[in-house]
């Protein structure tokens, strides 16, 4: 009879626990939106954080709750936003593709170096001690943006400036955050007129430091006063849409090439 | 006598013999001086003069309402040419008042002395120190008036006068101590009065025994003593000096007044005496010009705002092979790129090197020398690796913000890893992240 005791005790315990478990399952059930799973599946799973959330899953949850835009994933682009729209049962609308653009033309030929820089060869390290170039606003050329890019879309050009591959760029914004000098920003891919300088130096100082610096001469402003203004010794495009295509040749007369059309090399087409 | 010291640290070759015997000479002010408005720790001063204005010697040309700031004075008399950006020793250009010297040195009428400086009230001394624009002259340029006014509830009992000058090559403090002994002691007494402390300790390294004996004699009648310290770098670093002399440890992230101490450099003590006794603001400082790249090595009293070029030319100019100019000592100094950059209140020396080759970096071999030499008890190699790979929170946890950037780790590193530069990258990233969070 002794062998019955353990069988009975264990059997009873098992029964007790199974009742407890099934009760807990009923009571503590978490309702998960099936949409989250569906959205998560169509996302690229790059977990880049370009949408502003900590990963693709977090973005999917935010979309399902209606907190994030359907077009919020910069990596997936239009394709993915269409799919998400279908899951959510709405229209995606037209997303404008943006790409990272470098606002400096201070390449190795144009920008004057201060001296021999012997420090650590990253932009951040050079920036905190004043940089290696005379211009304190321009590109340092050590490629923090190149290392930050998770999509291999940005490379160091031959002349020491980063070149963005517009096709690969997903506008995740990692390079924008990595640049200690804030010379990269995200712009619609169709916008091809840009100011390629961020120097706030006076004309004489800017010219001394870099051949391609904006010298605030105002030629572009006179050509197109409705869209371009001078702010702190620098030409700024206030409203790109107002630039009349016919006026572009006049804007391109910039003596230092600090404003103009983006070149083929800079757009990585060449 | 047993010499006092702190744990760890290093002892680089001193090379003090280059300039030890050179008396302090007054350098004639140049035709144009460039006085930056940002010469101190804290907020830059706002300019009080504009283009075309006539200024006099010792006239206040910059001031700020902020607590962490210092006033700036003209070091010559003449006309303001520009108030604009000019190369600054700390790297990026800064707002600078450029004055054409008329060569007359007409003093400003505000420069009035006090007959009996020792009878002044602590508040009066503090306000005179603030008006004279005095900052810590060891190099960090912390506003002295702030140091002398501890927050409520924190009483100061000891004033330490830092005469260590532990940086190799520099001898400007040594010469000051030798030639202006009485001024320094009087200044120390004023600092003691202003901080309402009980005693003074003057700390001197044992490679300056002559000065030690001199101070011992002249300290008679003053409440305090002179202490002999072991020659070791960084003996003159504030927190290490406090530990060496009093065996008190400044808490993490704290300041010396948390342990009841005020530390002042000998140059600062002299400046305090000058400011109170004769009303002279801080417009001149002692600078060592030394190094193998200079034709002659000298100790000079240089007006603030004098371009490096003027001082270097007075020393016979640069040698042909000179390729590196450092402001400050060789351990903590900053490499410069422009000879038009002016001497500021924190310039303790100008060192010119003739380097044949610059060290190449090798991978870390985990020897642990940086750890056994760090005077702050940190783990430099780990801090470097965290900063290098962007693990800033981990770096902060391991105390990257406690690093004083003394350079012992990098000096001792057999792989020649730029540890201090990486640590600075980490510190900068952490502080800017904190600033972003605040705003």
XYZ file of C-alpha atoms in Angstrom:
709
model
C 0.000 0.000 0.000
C 2.949 2.249 0.611
C 3.478 2.960 -3.072
C 0.036 4.574 -3.223
C 0.977 7.441 -0.899
C 3.420 9.214 -3.250
C 1.178 8.640 -6.255
C -1.748 10.153 -4.473
C 0.117 13.126 -3.021
C 1.793 13.982 -6.314
C -1.428 13.469 -8.205
C -3.276 15.773 -5.834
C -0.552 18.412 -5.986
C -0.559 18.252 -9.803
C -4.307 18.709 -9.846
C -4.079 21.665 -7.479
C -1.403 23.409 -9.532
C -3.212 22.823 -12.812
C -6.360 24.381 -11.384
C -4.293 27.337 -10.157
C -2.603 27.739 -13.512
C -5.793 27.620 -15.535
C -7.355 30.125 -13.173
C -4.343 32.458 -13.506
C -4.484 32.084 -17.289
C -8.082 33.223 -17.306
C -7.547 36.020 -14.815
C -4.207 37.492 -15.980
C -4.710 37.165 -19.721
C -3.046 39.954 -21.778
C -4.996 40.979 -24.822
C -2.497 41.569 -27.587
C -3.493 43.411 -30.668
C -3.008 41.008 -33.590
C -2.146 44.092 -35.664
C 1.125 44.505 -33.777
C 2.281 41.107 -34.904
C 1.162 41.758 -38.462
C 2.842 45.177 -38.675
C 5.985 43.856 -37.081
C 6.214 41.236 -39.806
C 6.191 43.732 -42.685
C 8.780 46.026 -41.080
C 12.403 45.700 -42.270
C 13.651 44.562 -38.818
C 16.723 46.751 -39.074
C 16.054 48.071 -35.544
C 17.826 51.278 -36.569
C 15.725 53.613 -34.469
C 15.231 55.992 -37.381
C 11.510 56.222 -36.599
C 12.234 57.531 -33.130
C 11.259 54.309 -31.333
C 13.622 51.839 -29.742
C 13.159 49.236 -32.468
C 10.799 47.800 -35.058
C 8.603 46.090 -32.462
C 8.169 49.285 -30.465
C 7.278 51.135 -33.651
C 4.707 48.480 -34.555
C 3.079 48.836 -31.135
C 2.999 52.612 -31.496
C 1.382 52.380 -34.940
C -1.231 49.893 -33.712
C -2.136 52.276 -30.893
C -2.331 55.136 -33.356
C 0.584 56.980 -31.735
C 2.931 56.842 -34.703
C 2.420 57.782 -38.325
C 1.884 54.973 -40.780
C 4.625 56.483 -42.943
C 6.959 56.691 -39.943
C 9.429 54.000 -40.999
C 12.096 55.778 -43.033
C 13.815 52.558 -44.020
C 10.865 50.713 -45.505
C 9.738 53.695 -47.482
C 6.544 53.746 -49.496
C 6.344 50.005 -49.928
C 6.152 49.271 -46.223
C 3.809 52.133 -45.451
C 1.348 50.769 -48.050
C 1.438 47.388 -46.352
C 0.940 48.907 -42.898
C -1.946 50.960 -44.266
C -3.603 47.788 -45.499
C -3.247 46.189 -42.046
C -4.579 49.287 -40.352
C -7.308 49.671 -42.960
C -6.457 53.233 -43.914
C -4.758 55.132 -46.696
C -1.021 55.677 -46.380
C -0.817 58.903 -48.323
C 2.271 59.906 -50.226
C 5.498 59.906 -48.220
C 8.268 62.186 -49.428
C 11.619 60.415 -49.585
C 14.272 62.275 -47.697
C 18.018 61.830 -47.798
C 20.941 63.073 -45.739
C 22.806 66.006 -47.249
C 26.225 67.352 -46.261
C 26.313 71.132 -46.036
C 30.005 71.720 -46.494
C 32.283 71.896 -49.481
C 35.443 72.453 -47.468
C 37.353 69.595 -49.033
C 41.076 69.017 -48.728
C 41.737 71.442 -51.593
C 39.485 74.247 -50.438
C 39.719 74.348 -46.644
C 42.907 75.462 -44.939
C 44.344 73.221 -42.242
C 45.516 74.809 -39.001
C 48.534 72.635 -38.480
C 49.403 68.984 -38.144
C 46.674 67.263 -36.186
C 48.091 64.395 -34.125
C 45.080 63.568 -32.005
C 42.513 60.827 -32.290
C 41.104 60.576 -35.791
C 37.425 60.906 -35.060
C 35.356 64.019 -35.655
C 34.153 64.191 -32.053
C 37.688 64.027 -30.648
C 38.931 66.690 -33.065
C 35.916 68.903 -32.454
C 36.399 69.200 -28.680
C 39.867 70.652 -29.147
C 38.839 73.078 -31.870
C 39.256 70.906 -34.943
C 41.975 70.435 -37.504
C 40.769 73.024 -39.989
C 40.802 76.767 -39.678
C 37.034 76.876 -40.258
C 35.270 75.969 -37.011
C 31.942 75.276 -38.705
C 32.922 72.919 -41.500
C 33.380 69.200 -41.994
C 36.276 67.700 -40.043
C 36.574 64.820 -42.479
C 37.245 61.944 -40.055
C 34.049 60.113 -40.919
C 32.002 59.804 -37.729
C 28.975 59.874 -40.047
C 30.397 57.037 -42.162
C 30.830 54.846 -39.085
C 27.378 55.775 -37.767
C 25.498 54.769 -40.934
C 23.828 51.348 -40.497
C 22.960 51.140 -44.217
C 26.382 51.685 -45.808
C 24.943 54.750 -47.529
C 27.650 57.273 -46.673
C 31.302 57.095 -47.670
C 34.364 59.278 -47.480
C 34.928 60.874 -50.866
C 38.319 61.275 -52.466
C 38.492 64.904 -51.430
C 37.908 64.259 -47.752
C 34.192 64.979 -47.611
C 31.450 62.426 -46.971
C 29.322 61.439 -49.964
C 25.762 60.193 -49.458
C 24.374 57.453 -51.664
C 20.832 58.723 -52.168
C 19.524 55.301 -53.174
C 20.786 53.546 -50.075
C 20.052 56.399 -47.673
C 16.926 55.789 -45.644
C 16.957 59.086 -43.749
C 17.263 57.325 -40.409
C 19.174 60.330 -39.101
C 22.066 58.475 -37.444
C 24.640 60.569 -39.321
C 22.829 63.768 -38.332
C 23.278 62.856 -34.668
C 26.850 61.673 -35.151
C 28.121 64.894 -36.724
C 29.549 67.115 -33.971
C 29.326 70.150 -36.232
C 25.715 69.734 -37.314
C 26.447 70.016 -41.005
C 24.284 67.068 -42.091
C 20.529 67.315 -42.298
C 17.658 65.469 -43.965
C 16.130 66.993 -47.069
C 13.660 65.846 -49.701
C 15.531 63.966 -52.403
C 14.027 66.209 -55.073
C 15.526 69.376 -53.572
C 18.680 69.974 -55.521
C 19.474 73.589 -54.674
C 21.288 73.908 -51.392
C 23.667 76.063 -49.366
C 26.887 74.108 -48.964
C 28.279 76.085 -46.060
C 27.533 76.600 -42.389
C 30.204 79.184 -41.636
C 29.059 82.200 -39.630
C 32.457 83.886 -40.004
C 32.712 87.342 -41.512
C 33.468 87.397 -45.232
C 37.215 87.985 -44.809
C 37.692 85.291 -42.185
C 35.531 82.780 -44.053
C 37.411 83.350 -47.303
C 40.748 82.955 -45.571
C 39.699 79.660 -44.026
C 38.042 78.060 -47.035
C 37.777 78.730 -50.757
C 34.244 77.368 -50.886
C 32.860 79.286 -47.908
C 29.831 81.556 -48.117
C 31.192 85.095 -48.112
C 27.749 86.659 -47.678
C 28.093 88.671 -50.904
C 24.363 88.466 -51.502
C 24.361 87.484 -55.201
C 21.962 84.613 -54.540
C 19.745 86.816 -52.367
C 19.461 89.393 -55.149
C 18.683 86.637 -57.642
C 15.900 85.181 -55.574
C 14.951 87.444 -52.638
C 11.637 85.683 -52.032
C 13.318 82.414 -51.012
C 16.884 83.192 -49.900
C 18.002 85.490 -47.075
C 21.283 86.357 -45.363
C 21.459 85.422 -41.680
C 24.634 85.923 -39.592
C 26.933 86.109 -42.636
C 25.358 83.054 -44.206
C 22.890 82.568 -47.049
C 19.890 80.517 -45.931
C 17.169 79.026 -48.129
C 13.989 79.921 -46.285
C 11.503 78.310 -48.611
C 12.694 75.953 -51.285
C 9.304 75.804 -52.990
C 9.460 79.493 -53.834
C 12.619 79.138 -55.896
C 11.656 79.665 -59.502
C 13.504 77.115 -61.706
C 14.289 79.937 -64.147
C 16.247 81.734 -61.456
C 18.544 78.799 -60.752
C 21.251 79.884 -63.247
C 21.430 83.270 -61.491
C 21.753 81.607 -58.094
C 24.466 79.366 -59.464
C 26.612 82.416 -60.156
C 27.882 82.154 -56.557
C 31.590 83.109 -56.679
C 32.581 80.459 -54.149
C 30.159 77.663 -55.101
C 28.696 77.844 -51.628
C 25.174 77.647 -53.007
C 23.949 75.807 -56.040
C 22.876 72.557 -57.520
C 24.093 69.367 -55.957
C 26.706 67.808 -58.236
C 26.610 64.317 -59.622
C 29.537 63.256 -57.464
C 27.875 64.589 -54.349
C 24.740 62.650 -55.219
C 26.815 59.536 -55.784
C 25.621 59.068 -59.331
C 28.932 59.548 -61.068
C 61.919 65.119 7.922
C 59.332 62.871 6.369
C 58.087 64.193 3.101
C 54.373 64.208 2.573
C 52.834 62.769 -0.550
C 49.785 61.092 -2.113
C 49.440 57.541 -3.467
C 50.258 56.576 -7.083
C 51.252 59.279 -9.604
C 54.461 59.373 -11.600
C 57.745 61.233 -11.816
C 58.683 62.464 -15.279
C 62.133 64.012 -15.869
C 62.054 67.581 -14.586
C 64.172 69.616 -17.017
C 63.822 72.574 -14.662
C 67.481 73.488 -15.101
C 66.701 75.206 -18.417
C 65.093 78.172 -16.698
C 65.660 77.717 -12.963
C 68.349 80.364 -12.824
C 66.570 82.882 -15.043
C 65.268 85.920 -13.162
C 61.773 87.110 -14.009
C 62.125 89.813 -16.649
C 59.435 92.287 -17.547
C 58.488 91.881 -21.192
C 57.747 95.201 -22.892
C 54.093 95.172 -23.997
C 53.614 94.775 -27.769
C 52.035 97.305 -30.140
C 48.746 95.452 -30.103
C 47.270 93.314 -27.353
C 44.537 90.738 -27.839
C 42.568 90.269 -24.627
C 40.030 87.431 -24.794
C 36.884 87.871 -22.715
C 36.889 84.176 -21.883
C 39.972 83.492 -19.798
C 38.394 81.659 -16.913
C 36.282 78.699 -15.927
C 32.645 79.718 -16.307
C 30.702 82.196 -18.384
C 32.696 84.542 -20.648
C 32.596 88.197 -19.643
C 30.566 90.687 -21.686
C 32.573 93.503 -23.304
C 32.272 96.913 -21.608
C 34.122 98.822 -24.336
C 33.514 99.237 -28.040
C 35.530 99.988 -31.144
C 37.350 103.315 -31.106
C 37.149 103.854 -27.347
C 40.209 105.006 -25.401
C 41.167 102.722 -22.532
C 43.693 103.066 -19.708
C 45.999 100.546 -18.071
C 44.020 98.423 -15.647
C 40.612 99.599 -16.874
C 37.821 97.048 -16.643
C 36.905 95.988 -20.180
C 34.756 92.948 -19.489
C 32.357 91.894 -16.734
C 29.451 89.558 -16.160
C 26.535 89.255 -13.751
C 27.044 85.512 -13.407
C 28.597 84.077 -10.252
C 30.930 81.750 -12.180
C 32.731 84.408 -14.157
C 35.561 86.918 -13.806
C 36.224 90.482 -14.849
C 38.787 91.300 -17.545
C 41.066 94.352 -17.554
C 43.114 96.187 -20.137
C 46.816 95.415 -19.911
C 47.930 98.567 -21.769
C 46.615 102.071 -22.361
C 45.478 102.958 -25.854
C 42.614 102.669 -28.277
C 40.263 99.744 -28.853
C 40.697 98.655 -32.469
C 38.154 95.846 -32.615
C 35.999 93.636 -30.446
C 35.883 90.480 -32.526
C 36.714 86.783 -32.741
C 40.394 85.954 -32.487
C 42.341 82.679 -32.059
C 42.187 81.507 -28.444
C 44.575 79.107 -26.702
C 41.747 76.732 -25.791
C 41.071 75.882 -29.452
C 38.097 77.653 -30.975
C 38.270 81.401 -31.622
C 36.686 83.556 -28.924
C 35.493 87.142 -28.559
C 38.574 89.302 -28.001
C 39.203 92.983 -27.330
C 42.065 94.169 -29.525
C 43.806 97.286 -28.214
C 46.476 99.398 -29.910
C 49.095 100.254 -27.301
C 50.013 103.947 -27.061
C 53.137 103.049 -25.087
C 52.327 105.411 -22.210
C 50.870 102.905 -19.741
C 48.629 105.612 -18.271
C 47.127 104.006 -15.195
C 43.394 104.026 -14.593
C 42.354 106.238 -11.619
C 40.491 103.290 -10.067
C 43.804 101.590 -9.258
C 43.999 102.745 -5.671
C 45.723 100.885 -2.897
C 44.680 100.254 0.671
C 46.849 101.509 3.502
C 46.253 98.678 5.931
C 45.114 95.655 3.896
C 45.061 93.319 6.902
C 42.370 95.343 8.654
C 39.881 94.834 5.812
C 36.718 92.803 6.328
C 36.449 89.440 4.519
C 33.659 90.770 2.242
C 35.839 93.713 1.216
C 38.742 91.440 0.314
C 36.428 89.209 -1.686
C 34.920 92.109 -3.615
C 38.390 93.509 -4.336
C 39.492 90.104 -5.599
C 36.460 89.894 -7.833
C 36.957 93.406 -9.174
C 40.574 92.619 -9.972
C 39.503 89.670 -12.124
C 41.688 87.196 -10.262
C 41.441 83.559 -11.305
C 43.413 80.468 -10.304
C 46.789 80.919 -11.937
C 47.917 77.324 -11.877
C 46.195 76.783 -15.196
C 42.560 75.869 -14.555
C 41.593 79.548 -14.130
C 38.813 78.981 -11.597
C 37.471 82.394 -10.410
C 39.182 83.071 -7.056
C 36.315 85.123 -5.641
C 34.060 82.058 -5.964
C 36.628 79.905 -4.187
C 36.793 82.394 -1.317
C 33.018 82.398 -0.752
C 32.052 78.871 0.322
C 28.333 78.035 0.514
C 26.621 78.430 3.891
C 27.304 75.741 6.436
C 30.716 74.858 5.053
C 33.383 76.387 7.252
C 36.960 76.630 5.981
C 39.718 75.823 8.453
C 42.806 75.624 6.254
C 44.185 77.627 3.357
C 46.704 75.693 1.279
C 49.100 77.692 -0.843
C 50.218 75.531 -3.718
C 53.894 75.993 -4.469
C 54.449 72.535 -5.891
C 54.831 73.360 -9.561
C 54.947 69.680 -10.346
C 54.864 70.093 -14.135
C 58.252 69.489 -15.741
C 60.053 72.461 -17.323
C 57.961 75.156 -15.656
C 59.779 77.406 -13.208
C 57.625 80.551 -13.207
C 56.119 79.752 -9.791
C 59.582 78.929 -8.452
C 60.894 82.313 -9.533
C 57.828 84.053 -8.088
C 58.386 82.313 -4.760
C 62.024 83.310 -4.775
C 61.573 86.923 -5.828
C 58.176 87.819 -4.354
C 58.276 85.764 -1.131
C 56.807 88.498 1.057
C 54.013 89.291 -1.419
C 52.976 85.657 -1.575
C 52.896 85.283 2.210
C 50.929 88.518 2.574
C 48.548 87.345 -0.147
C 48.131 84.022 1.644
C 47.248 85.887 4.837
C 44.616 87.885 2.934
C 43.198 84.681 1.461
C 43.044 83.241 4.979
C 41.195 86.337 6.213
C 38.776 86.299 3.277
C 37.999 82.604 3.738
C 37.856 83.065 7.539
C 40.202 80.129 7.994
C 42.449 79.346 10.959
C 45.772 78.506 9.361
C 47.860 78.535 6.221
C 49.925 75.646 4.856
C 52.400 76.376 2.104
C 53.187 73.181 0.204
C 56.515 73.055 -1.627
C 58.111 70.112 -3.425
C 61.537 68.992 -2.219
C 63.222 69.902 -5.505
C 62.812 73.534 -4.382
C 64.496 73.277 -0.991
C 65.945 76.787 -1.158
C 62.463 78.225 -1.461
C 61.241 75.984 1.340
C 63.902 77.322 3.722
C 63.127 80.887 2.632
C 59.435 80.492 3.328
C 60.110 78.825 6.660
C 62.020 81.900 7.805
C 59.578 84.456 6.491
C 56.453 82.682 7.752
C 57.339 83.756 11.288
C 54.458 85.675 12.796
C 51.851 84.206 10.480
C 49.433 81.497 11.587
C 50.664 78.569 9.600
C 53.504 76.429 8.432
C 55.503 75.403 5.409
C 55.360 71.752 4.383
C 57.843 69.823 2.324
C 56.354 67.468 -0.251
C 57.858 64.682 -2.288
C 58.710 65.604 -5.866
C 56.072 63.714 -7.749
C 53.552 64.459 -10.455
C 50.722 65.601 -9.961
C 51.572 66.793 -6.440
C 50.100 70.214 -7.282
C 46.715 68.838 -8.317
C 44.282 70.280 -5.808
C 42.732 67.067 -4.555
C 46.035 65.215 -4.323
C 47.658 68.094 -2.497
C 44.875 68.177 0.084
C 45.320 64.456 0.642
C 49.088 64.727 0.901
C 49.001 67.540 3.460
C 45.904 66.804 5.514
C 44.968 63.207 4.624
C 41.483 64.439 3.781
C 39.734 63.093 0.721
C 37.550 65.394 -1.368
C 34.312 63.489 -2.061
C 33.475 62.402 -5.569
C 32.161 65.335 -7.570
C 32.902 67.650 -4.639
C 35.108 70.707 -4.211
C 37.850 71.399 -1.640
C 35.511 73.370 0.608
C 33.581 70.168 1.213
C 36.529 69.176 3.418
C 37.092 72.683 4.771
C 39.998 73.664 2.562
C 40.793 76.394 0.035
C 43.748 75.820 -2.284
C 45.414 78.751 -4.017
C 48.398 78.839 -6.302
C 51.357 81.021 -5.286
C 50.735 83.208 -8.344
C 47.154 83.726 -7.224
C 48.313 84.667 -3.718
C 50.622 87.297 -5.200
C 47.813 88.597 -7.419
C 45.514 88.876 -4.388
C 48.142 90.896 -2.526
C 48.696 93.183 -5.532
C 44.964 93.689 -5.995
C 44.300 94.564 -2.366
C 47.447 96.459 -1.417
C 48.003 98.499 -4.566
C 44.703 98.078 -6.424
C 46.444 96.485 -9.415
C 44.097 94.168 -11.297
C 45.362 90.977 -12.880
C 46.863 92.170 -16.140
C 50.290 90.580 -15.954
C 51.545 87.106 -15.101
C 54.724 85.076 -14.860
C 55.309 82.732 -17.783
C 58.135 80.259 -18.390
C 59.356 80.110 -21.974
C 61.296 76.937 -22.302
C 61.899 73.813 -24.312
C 64.497 72.591 -26.793
C 62.848 74.424 -29.705
C 63.529 77.916 -28.339
C 66.847 79.725 -28.890
C 66.891 81.148 -25.344
C 64.912 79.996 -22.332
C 63.552 82.672 -20.044
C 61.128 83.493 -17.270
C 59.048 86.514 -18.180
C 56.397 88.732 -16.655
C 54.030 89.063 -19.587
C 51.029 91.345 -19.997
C 47.790 89.432 -20.604
C 46.900 89.581 -24.294
C 50.477 89.591 -25.600
C 50.637 87.330 -28.671
C 52.899 84.269 -28.322
C 54.937 85.573 -31.241
C 56.069 88.660 -29.304
C 57.249 86.572 -26.353
C 58.921 83.972 -28.547
C 60.782 86.665 -30.492
C 62.074 88.117 -27.231
C 63.604 84.704 -26.572
C 65.476 84.830 -29.873
C 62.776 83.105 -31.854
C 62.185 79.494 -32.753
C 64.884 77.064 -33.799
C 64.714 75.625 -37.281
C 63.436 72.217 -36.184
C 60.802 73.538 -33.776
C 57.501 71.929 -34.640
C 55.293 72.016 -31.580
C 54.272 74.793 -29.214
C 52.409 73.894 -26.052
C 50.694 76.335 -23.714
C 51.062 75.194 -20.113
C 53.244 72.377 -18.917
C 54.222 69.377 -21.020
C 51.890 67.044 -19.110
C 48.649 69.006 -19.227
C 49.368 71.790 -21.720
C 47.471 72.390 -24.918
C 49.163 72.295 -28.337
C 48.795 75.583 -30.195
C 48.459 76.256 -33.885
C 48.850 79.981 -34.237
C 51.535 82.341 -32.925
C 49.035 85.229 -32.900
C 47.214 83.518 -30.028
C 47.507 85.626 -26.873
C 48.815 84.841 -23.393
C 45.851 84.523 -21.022
C 45.472 84.421 -17.238
C 45.956 80.649 -17.213
C 49.149 80.579 -19.276
C 51.838 79.245 -16.953
C 54.326 78.416 -19.657
C 55.039 78.210 -23.353
C 56.998 75.107 -24.253
C 58.491 74.617 -27.707
C 59.532 71.136 -28.796
C 61.633 69.770 -31.572
C 60.127 66.361 -32.116
C 61.666 64.036 -34.648
C 58.812 61.574 -34.638
C 55.474 61.446 -32.914
C 54.504 58.249 -31.094
C 52.480 55.646 -32.889
C 49.593 53.952 -31.131
C 49.641 50.209 -30.473
C 46.921 47.986 -29.027
C 46.556 47.846 -25.244
C 48.597 45.039 -23.745
C 46.668 45.115 -20.458
C 49.777 45.790 -18.406
C 47.818 47.874 -15.901
C 50.417 50.610 -15.575
C 47.816 53.326 -16.116
C 45.796 51.876 -13.246
C 48.740 51.765 -10.855
C 49.725 55.367 -11.676
C 46.331 57.113 -11.770
C 46.367 59.606 -8.871
C 42.569 59.585 -8.755
C 42.391 55.812 -8.431
C 40.553 55.303 -11.712
C 40.932 52.645 -14.403
C 42.011 54.715 -17.427
C 42.125 51.872 -19.931
C 38.544 50.911 -19.181
C 37.379 54.528 -19.338
C 39.146 54.845 -22.689
C 37.492 51.733 -24.079
C 34.035 52.788 -22.927
C 34.459 56.257 -24.422
C 35.923 54.889 -27.628
C 32.962 52.596 -28.240
C 30.279 54.981 -27.073
C 29.332 53.321 -23.757
C 29.096 56.665 -22.036
C 26.812 55.581 -19.198
C 29.231 52.821 -18.253
C 32.106 55.303 -18.467
C 30.279 57.606 -16.092
C 29.682 54.751 -13.688
C 33.409 54.028 -13.689
C 34.129 57.633 -12.819
C 35.155 59.276 -16.067
C 33.981 62.634 -14.713
C 36.407 62.320 -11.772
C 39.389 62.291 -14.128
C 41.521 65.418 -13.683
C 43.249 64.916 -17.054
C 46.694 65.019 -15.436
C 48.120 62.784 -18.163
C 49.947 60.259 -15.931
C 48.255 57.318 -17.672
C 49.151 58.457 -21.150
C 52.699 59.303 -20.113
C 53.239 55.864 -18.639
C 51.398 53.866 -21.337
C 53.840 51.608 -23.215
C 51.375 51.292 -26.126
C 51.151 55.094 -26.411
C 47.365 55.129 -26.441
C 45.929 58.667 -26.345
C 44.038 57.861 -23.150
C 43.420 61.421 -22.023
C 42.009 62.474 -25.363
C 39.572 59.529 -25.326
C 38.586 60.311 -21.758
C 37.946 63.904 -22.772
C 35.727 62.659 -25.602
C 33.727 60.654 -23.059
C 33.503 63.544 -20.618
C 32.378 65.893 -23.352
C 29.721 63.444 -24.569
C 28.366 62.959 -21.036
C 28.243 66.650 -20.162
C 26.590 67.582 -23.441
C 24.033 64.805 -22.968
C 23.265 66.162 -19.505
C 22.940 69.671 -20.871
C 20.503 68.415 -23.515
C 18.423 66.651 -20.878
C 18.216 69.830 -18.812
C 16.999 71.968 -21.693
